Short mmCIF file of C-alpha atoms in Angstrom, two decimals:
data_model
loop_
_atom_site.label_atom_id
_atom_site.label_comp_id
_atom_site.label_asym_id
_atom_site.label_seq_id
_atom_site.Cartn_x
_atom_site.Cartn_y
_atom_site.Cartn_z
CA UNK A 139 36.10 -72.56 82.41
CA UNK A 140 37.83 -69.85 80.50
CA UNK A 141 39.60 -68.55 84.17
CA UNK A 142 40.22 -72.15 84.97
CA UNK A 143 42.98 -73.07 82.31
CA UNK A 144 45.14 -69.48 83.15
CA UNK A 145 44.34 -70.70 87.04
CA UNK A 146 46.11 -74.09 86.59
CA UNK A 147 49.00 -72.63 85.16
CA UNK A 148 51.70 -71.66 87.71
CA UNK A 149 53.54 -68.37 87.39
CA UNK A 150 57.28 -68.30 88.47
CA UNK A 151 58.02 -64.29 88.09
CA UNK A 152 61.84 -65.52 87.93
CA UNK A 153 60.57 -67.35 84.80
CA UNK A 154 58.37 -65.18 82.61
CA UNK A 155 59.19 -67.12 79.44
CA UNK A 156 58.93 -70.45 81.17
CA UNK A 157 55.19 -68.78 81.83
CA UNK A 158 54.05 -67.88 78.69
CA UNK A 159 55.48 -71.41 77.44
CA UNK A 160 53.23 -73.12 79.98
CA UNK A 161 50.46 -71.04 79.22
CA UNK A 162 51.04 -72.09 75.38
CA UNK A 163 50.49 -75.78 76.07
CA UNK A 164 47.76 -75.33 78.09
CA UNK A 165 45.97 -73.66 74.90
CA UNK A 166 47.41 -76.56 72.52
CA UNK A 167 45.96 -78.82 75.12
CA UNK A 168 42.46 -77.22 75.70
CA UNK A 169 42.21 -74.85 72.38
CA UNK A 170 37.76 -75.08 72.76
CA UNK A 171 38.85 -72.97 75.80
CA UNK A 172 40.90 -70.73 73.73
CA UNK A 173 38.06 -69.92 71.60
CA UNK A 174 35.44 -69.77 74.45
CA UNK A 175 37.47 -66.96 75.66
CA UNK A 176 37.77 -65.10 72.48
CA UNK A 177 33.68 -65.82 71.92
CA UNK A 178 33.60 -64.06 75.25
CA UNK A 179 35.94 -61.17 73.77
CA UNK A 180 33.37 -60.78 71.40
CA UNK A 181 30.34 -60.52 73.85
CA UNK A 182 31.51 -57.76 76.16
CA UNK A 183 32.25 -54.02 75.48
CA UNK A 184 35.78 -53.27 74.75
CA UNK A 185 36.75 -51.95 77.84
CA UNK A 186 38.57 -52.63 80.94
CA UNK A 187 39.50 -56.22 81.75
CA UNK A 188 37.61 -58.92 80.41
CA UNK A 189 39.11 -61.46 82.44
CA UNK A 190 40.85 -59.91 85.58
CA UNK A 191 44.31 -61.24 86.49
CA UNK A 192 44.80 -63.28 89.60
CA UNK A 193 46.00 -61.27 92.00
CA UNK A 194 48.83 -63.48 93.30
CA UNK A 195 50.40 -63.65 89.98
CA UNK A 196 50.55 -59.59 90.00
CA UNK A 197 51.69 -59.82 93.18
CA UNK A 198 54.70 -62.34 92.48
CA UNK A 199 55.77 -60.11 89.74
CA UNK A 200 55.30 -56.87 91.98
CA UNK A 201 57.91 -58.93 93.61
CA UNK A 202 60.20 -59.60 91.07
CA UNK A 203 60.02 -56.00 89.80
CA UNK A 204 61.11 -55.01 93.45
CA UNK A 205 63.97 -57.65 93.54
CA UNK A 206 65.21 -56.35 90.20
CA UNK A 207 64.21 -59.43 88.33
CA UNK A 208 61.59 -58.11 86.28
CA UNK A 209 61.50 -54.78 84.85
CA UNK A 210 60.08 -52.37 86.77
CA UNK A 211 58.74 -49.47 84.35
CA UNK A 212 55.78 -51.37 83.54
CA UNK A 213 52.71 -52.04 86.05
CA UNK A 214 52.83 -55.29 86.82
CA UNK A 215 50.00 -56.32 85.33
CA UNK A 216 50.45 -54.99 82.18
CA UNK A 217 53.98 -57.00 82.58
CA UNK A 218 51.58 -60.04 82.74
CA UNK A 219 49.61 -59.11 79.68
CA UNK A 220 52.77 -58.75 77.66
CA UNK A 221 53.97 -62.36 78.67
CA UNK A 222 50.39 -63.75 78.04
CA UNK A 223 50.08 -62.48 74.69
CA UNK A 224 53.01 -64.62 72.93
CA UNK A 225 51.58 -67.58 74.37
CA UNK A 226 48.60 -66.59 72.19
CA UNK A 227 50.36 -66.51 68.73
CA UNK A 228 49.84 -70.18 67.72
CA UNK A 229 47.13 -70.62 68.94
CA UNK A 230 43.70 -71.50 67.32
CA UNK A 231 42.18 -67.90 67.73
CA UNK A 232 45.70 -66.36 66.33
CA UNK A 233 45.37 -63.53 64.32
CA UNK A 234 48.67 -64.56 62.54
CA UNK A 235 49.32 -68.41 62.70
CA UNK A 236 46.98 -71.51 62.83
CA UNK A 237 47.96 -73.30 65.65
CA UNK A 238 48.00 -76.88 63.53
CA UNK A 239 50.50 -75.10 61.29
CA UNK A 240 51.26 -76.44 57.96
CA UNK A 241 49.29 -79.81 56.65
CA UNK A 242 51.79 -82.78 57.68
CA UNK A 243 54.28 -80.42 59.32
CA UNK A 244 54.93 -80.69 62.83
CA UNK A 245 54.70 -77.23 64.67
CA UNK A 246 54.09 -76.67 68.27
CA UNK A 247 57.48 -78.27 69.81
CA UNK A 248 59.38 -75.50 67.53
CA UNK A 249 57.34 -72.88 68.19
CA UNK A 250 56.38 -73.38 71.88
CA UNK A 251 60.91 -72.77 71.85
CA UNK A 252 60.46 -69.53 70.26
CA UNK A 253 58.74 -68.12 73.01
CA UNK A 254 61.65 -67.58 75.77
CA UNK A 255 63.60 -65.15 73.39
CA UNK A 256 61.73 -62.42 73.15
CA UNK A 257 62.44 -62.54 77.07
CA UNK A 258 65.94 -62.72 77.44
#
């Protein structure tokens, strides 16, 4: 289940922002698979992968690092991890943020813009 929701979410190397907001609303829209991921966190030993990246998304941005579009200092799956981990910040097993935000306040349509800056 966990695999599924990162699965169903395209990644566009070209787009690394547009990524990491996609990946946000699939966490705002399935957040009880946001937390059985972090349950699983909690479960296995701290090392090494505890879900492994799809291989065609390292791939596509071994490709873009190649083609110059991505930077290329970075393995490319640690590239990924970097992109994934914004997506994270709002949501419900933040560290930093509730994903609801403030009581009546309306939150994810501002923050799910904040993530392409970072990238730019």
């Amino acid at each position: 289940m966990v695999e599924g929701v990162v699965d169903r979410v395209p990644l566009d190397a070209a787009d690394l922002p547009g990524y990491a907001v996609r990946l946000y609303d699939a966490y705002l829209q399935r957040p009880e698979i946001v937390r059985l991921s972090m349950w699983a966190r909690l479960e296995n030993s701290p090392r090494g992968a505890l879900f492994p990246a799809d291989p065609t998304k390292i791939e596509a941005v071994e490709r873009a690092q190649k083609d110059g579009a991505v930077r290329a200092d970075l393995p490319a799956a640690d590239v990924h991890a970097v992109v994934i981990a914004p997506a994270l910040t709002w949501s419900p097993t933040s560290l930093i943020h509730a994903a609801a935000g403030e009581p009546g306040r309306r939150r994810p349509r501002g923050r799910r813009g904040r993530l392409r800056p970072p990238f730019r």
